Short mmCIF file of C-alpha atoms in Angstrom, two decimals:
data_model
loop_
_atom_site.label_atom_id
_atom_site.label_comp_id
_atom_site.label_asym_id
_atom_site.label_seq_id
_atom_site.Cartn_x
_atom_site.Cartn_y
_atom_site.Cartn_z
CA MET A 1 8.08 90.89 20.73
CA ALA A 2 6.74 87.35 20.68
CA ILE A 3 8.92 84.79 18.89
CA ILE A 4 7.02 82.76 16.28
CA ASN A 5 8.46 79.38 15.29
CA TYR A 6 6.59 78.41 12.13
CA ALA A 7 8.33 75.03 11.85
CA ASN A 8 7.21 73.93 15.32
CA LYS A 9 3.97 75.94 15.19
CA GLU A 10 4.84 77.66 18.43
CA VAL A 11 4.52 81.22 19.75
CA GLN A 12 6.87 82.09 22.60
CA PHE A 13 6.26 84.91 25.09
CA LYS A 14 8.78 86.26 27.59
CA VAL A 15 7.43 87.49 30.94
CA VAL A 16 9.71 89.18 33.47
CA TYR A 17 8.93 89.48 37.19
CA TYR A 18 10.40 92.77 38.40
CA GLY A 19 10.59 94.38 41.83
CA PRO A 20 12.79 95.26 44.81
CA ALA A 21 15.02 92.80 46.63
CA LEU A 22 13.25 90.02 48.52
CA CYS A 23 9.77 91.13 47.44
CA GLY A 24 8.76 87.61 46.35
CA LYS A 25 9.66 87.37 42.66
CA THR A 26 11.47 84.07 42.98
CA THR A 27 8.81 82.78 45.38
CA ASN A 28 6.17 83.40 42.70
CA LEU A 29 8.06 81.32 40.16
CA ALA A 30 8.89 78.59 42.65
CA TYR A 31 5.22 78.23 43.55
CA ILE A 32 4.15 78.12 39.90
CA HIS A 33 6.82 75.57 39.11
CA GLY A 34 5.73 73.38 42.01
CA GLN A 35 2.08 73.38 40.88
CA VAL A 36 2.46 72.86 37.14
CA ASN A 37 2.38 69.35 35.70
CA ASP A 38 5.83 67.97 34.87
CA ALA A 39 4.86 67.56 31.22
CA ASN A 40 4.20 71.30 30.92
CA LYS A 41 7.28 72.79 32.51
CA GLY A 42 10.99 73.01 32.11
CA GLU A 43 13.67 73.07 34.77
CA LEU A 44 13.55 75.96 37.20
CA VAL A 45 17.03 77.51 37.23
CA SER A 46 17.82 79.76 40.17
CA LEU A 47 21.15 81.40 40.94
CA ALA A 48 21.12 82.90 44.41
CA THR A 49 23.38 84.09 47.20
CA ALA A 50 23.29 82.75 50.74
CA ALA A 51 20.83 85.59 51.46
CA ASP A 52 18.39 84.08 48.93
CA ARG A 53 18.60 86.98 46.50
CA THR A 54 18.26 86.04 42.85
CA LEU A 55 21.39 86.93 40.91
CA PHE A 56 20.39 86.15 37.36
CA PHE A 57 17.05 84.66 36.37
CA ASP A 58 14.59 81.87 36.81
CA PHE A 59 13.56 80.15 33.59
CA LEU A 60 10.26 78.34 33.27
CA PRO A 61 8.57 77.52 29.97
CA LEU A 62 4.86 76.84 30.34
CA ASN A 63 2.93 75.22 27.50
CA ALA A 64 -0.41 76.92 27.20
CA VAL A 65 -3.35 77.34 24.84
CA ILE A 66 -3.52 76.92 21.09
CA ILE A 67 -3.94 80.06 18.93
CA LYS A 68 -5.04 79.28 15.38
CA GLY A 69 -2.98 76.11 15.30
CA PHE A 70 0.00 77.54 17.17
CA ARG A 71 0.92 76.37 20.66
CA THR A 72 1.83 79.16 23.07
CA LYS A 73 4.77 78.92 25.42
CA PHE A 74 5.58 81.31 28.27
CA GLN A 75 9.11 81.85 29.52
CA LEU A 76 9.14 83.34 33.01
CA TYR A 77 12.12 85.25 34.34
CA THR A 78 12.96 87.25 37.44
CA VAL A 79 15.48 90.05 37.75
CA PRO A 80 17.81 90.55 40.71
CA GLY A 81 16.37 92.98 43.21
CA GLN A 82 19.63 94.54 44.34
CA VAL A 83 20.64 97.78 42.63
CA ILE A 84 24.23 96.64 42.06
CA TYR A 85 22.95 94.11 39.51
CA ASN A 86 21.21 96.67 37.29
CA ALA A 87 23.20 95.59 34.23
CA THR A 88 21.73 92.11 34.66
CA ARG A 89 18.24 93.58 34.97
CA GLN A 90 18.74 95.31 31.63
CA LEU A 91 19.94 92.07 30.05
CA VAL A 92 16.95 90.09 31.31
CA LEU A 93 14.53 92.76 30.05
CA ARG A 94 15.71 92.45 26.45
CA SER A 95 12.90 91.37 24.12
CA VAL A 96 10.42 91.26 27.02
CA ASP A 97 6.75 90.79 26.06
CA GLY A 98 5.08 91.28 29.45
CA ILE A 99 6.02 92.34 32.98
CA VAL A 100 4.77 91.52 36.46
CA PHE A 101 5.89 94.15 38.95
CA VAL A 102 5.95 92.60 42.43
CA ALA A 103 5.67 95.13 45.25
CA ASP A 104 6.42 94.43 48.91
CA SER A 105 3.47 95.35 51.16
CA GLN A 106 5.63 96.16 54.19
CA TRP A 107 5.51 99.85 55.09
CA GLU A 108 9.29 100.10 55.34
CA LYS A 109 9.59 98.88 51.74
CA MET A 110 7.53 101.65 50.12
CA GLU A 111 10.54 103.71 49.09
CA GLU A 112 12.18 100.61 47.59
CA ASN A 113 8.99 99.83 45.68
CA ILE A 114 8.94 103.31 44.16
CA GLU A 115 12.65 103.23 43.33
CA SER A 116 12.34 99.81 41.71
CA PHE A 117 9.37 100.89 39.59
CA LYS A 118 11.25 103.99 38.48
CA ASN A 119 14.23 101.78 37.66
CA LEU A 120 11.95 99.55 35.56
CA GLN A 121 10.77 102.58 33.57
CA ASP A 122 14.36 103.75 33.08
CA ASN A 123 15.57 100.34 31.91
CA ILE A 124 12.65 99.94 29.52
CA GLY A 125 13.40 103.42 28.20
CA ARG A 126 16.99 102.40 27.44
CA GLN A 127 15.53 99.86 25.03
CA GLY A 128 13.56 102.54 23.24
CA GLN A 129 10.24 101.47 24.75
CA THR A 130 7.81 102.62 27.42
CA LEU A 131 5.39 100.85 29.73
CA ASP A 132 2.61 102.25 27.57
CA ASN A 133 3.27 99.61 24.92
CA ILE A 134 4.29 96.66 27.11
CA PRO A 135 1.53 94.72 28.91
CA TYR A 136 2.21 94.69 32.64
CA ILE A 137 0.51 93.72 35.89
CA LEU A 138 1.01 94.90 39.47
CA GLN A 139 1.14 92.38 42.29
CA TYR A 140 0.99 93.55 45.91
CA ASN A 141 2.73 90.71 47.70
CA LYS A 142 3.23 89.85 51.37
CA ARG A 143 -0.30 90.81 52.40
CA ASN A 144 0.10 88.48 55.39
CA VAL A 145 2.65 90.70 57.16
CA PRO A 146 1.54 92.53 60.31
CA ASN A 147 -0.08 95.85 59.43
CA PRO A 148 0.61 95.88 55.65
CA ALA A 149 0.31 99.11 53.70
CA PRO A 150 -3.29 99.54 52.49
CA VAL A 151 -3.98 98.50 48.92
CA HIS A 152 -5.32 101.96 48.09
CA TYR A 153 -1.95 103.44 49.12
CA LEU A 154 -0.05 100.98 46.93
CA GLU A 155 -2.41 101.91 44.10
CA TYR A 156 -1.68 105.59 44.76
CA ILE A 157 2.10 105.25 44.53
CA LEU A 158 2.37 102.57 41.81
CA ASN A 159 -0.83 102.52 39.75
CA ASN A 160 -1.06 106.23 39.12
CA ARG A 161 -0.36 106.35 35.40
CA LYS A 162 -2.89 107.76 32.95
CA VAL A 163 -4.20 104.27 32.22
CA ARG A 164 -4.47 102.08 35.32
CA VAL A 165 -3.38 98.47 34.99
CA PRO A 166 -4.74 95.31 36.66
CA SER A 167 -3.43 94.72 40.17
CA PHE A 168 -3.62 91.72 42.50
CA VAL A 169 -3.01 91.12 46.18
CA ALA A 170 -0.88 88.10 46.93
CA VAL A 171 0.89 85.93 49.47
CA ALA A 172 3.35 84.14 47.22
CA THR A 173 4.53 81.79 49.97
CA THR A 174 1.06 80.22 50.12
CA GLY A 175 0.14 80.74 46.47
CA GLN A 176 -2.56 83.33 47.08
CA GLY A 177 -2.86 85.52 43.99
CA VAL A 178 0.06 83.87 42.20
CA PHE A 179 -1.87 82.21 39.38
CA ALA A 180 -4.37 85.07 39.19
CA THR A 181 -1.43 87.37 38.42
CA LEU A 182 0.07 84.98 35.87
CA ASN A 183 -3.27 84.40 34.17
CA ALA A 184 -3.90 88.14 33.90
CA VAL A 185 -0.59 88.97 32.24
CA SER A 186 -0.99 85.94 29.97
CA ARG A 187 -4.41 87.17 28.84
CA LEU A 188 -3.02 90.62 28.09
CA LEU A 189 -0.24 89.11 26.00
CA LEU A 190 -2.59 86.84 24.06
CA GLN A 191 -4.98 89.73 23.39
CA LYS A 192 -2.14 91.94 22.13
CA PHE A 193 -0.76 89.12 19.99
CA ALA A 194 -4.18 88.40 18.48
CA TRP A 195 -4.64 92.09 17.64
CA GLU A 196 -1.17 92.37 16.10
CA ASN A 197 -1.83 89.17 14.11
CA GLU A 198 -5.04 90.66 12.72
CA GLN A 199 -3.18 93.84 11.76
CA ALA A 200 -0.47 91.81 10.00
CA VAL A 201 -3.06 89.79 8.10
CA SER A 202 -4.83 92.99 6.99
CA LYS A 203 -1.52 94.45 5.84
CA TYR A 204 -0.76 91.44 3.64
CA GLN A 205 -4.30 91.38 2.30
CA ARG A 206 -4.12 95.06 1.32
CA ALA A 207 -0.79 94.41 -0.40
CA GLY A 208 -2.32 91.55 -2.35
CA HIS A 209 -0.02 88.91 -0.86
CA LEU A 210 -2.69 87.23 1.26
CA PRO A 211 -6.05 87.22 -0.55
CA ALA A 212 -7.92 84.51 1.29
CA THR A 213 -6.17 83.33 4.45
CA THR A 214 -6.24 84.84 7.94
CA SER A 215 -3.71 82.70 9.76
CA LEU A 216 -0.13 82.91 10.93
CA SER A 217 0.66 80.07 8.55
CA GLY A 218 -0.69 82.15 5.69
CA ILE A 219 1.62 85.01 6.60
CA ALA A 220 4.58 82.63 6.75
CA ALA A 221 3.74 81.26 3.30
CA ALA A 222 3.38 84.77 1.89
CA GLN A 223 6.74 85.79 3.34
CA SER A 224 8.45 82.71 1.90
CA ARG A 225 7.20 83.58 -1.61
CA ARG A 226 8.67 87.07 -1.52
#
């Protein structure tokens, strides 16, 4: 869940980019990092092998909009694509708020896409959660490869849950679809946070602890009095 720092008036969201090896997760973050103003980003940390496979995570805080006096910050991570690092995937997924699943559009990668998505569901399940209550986005990357798998086929194998989620085509190496994907998952997180905030305010009002205020600050003050 989002981390709220009342002292600094900051709400922090954790977004994890998930997907098979070499699908473009790190490329997404590298492009975002290269385009964001220096004042609004932290250092991009990447641990990789000689084969350019991410071994741990990329970390990128992005300062964003203000919600009722609180500044929002997004921390972006990737997980390693190789199966042998599944324990690290589980570690990175802890306390995740939103997920971007990056699929590789190459035909020969379809099985890996499916296996990776199944692995995501399994790892989320180990934390006692499901994708039904975590905002996530699908990104179909590498659309510039020769003869990519059709989008409708990728939708069929990956976006076939009861409730379909937003999906975006992308070429992360050029930036196509990168910020559209990030903006979409950010909007989902902000909408969920705003709804949960309203529910928390209503709860405190019903309990008589918060008679007149409807802000995060009001909740913090009510909690401090208890």
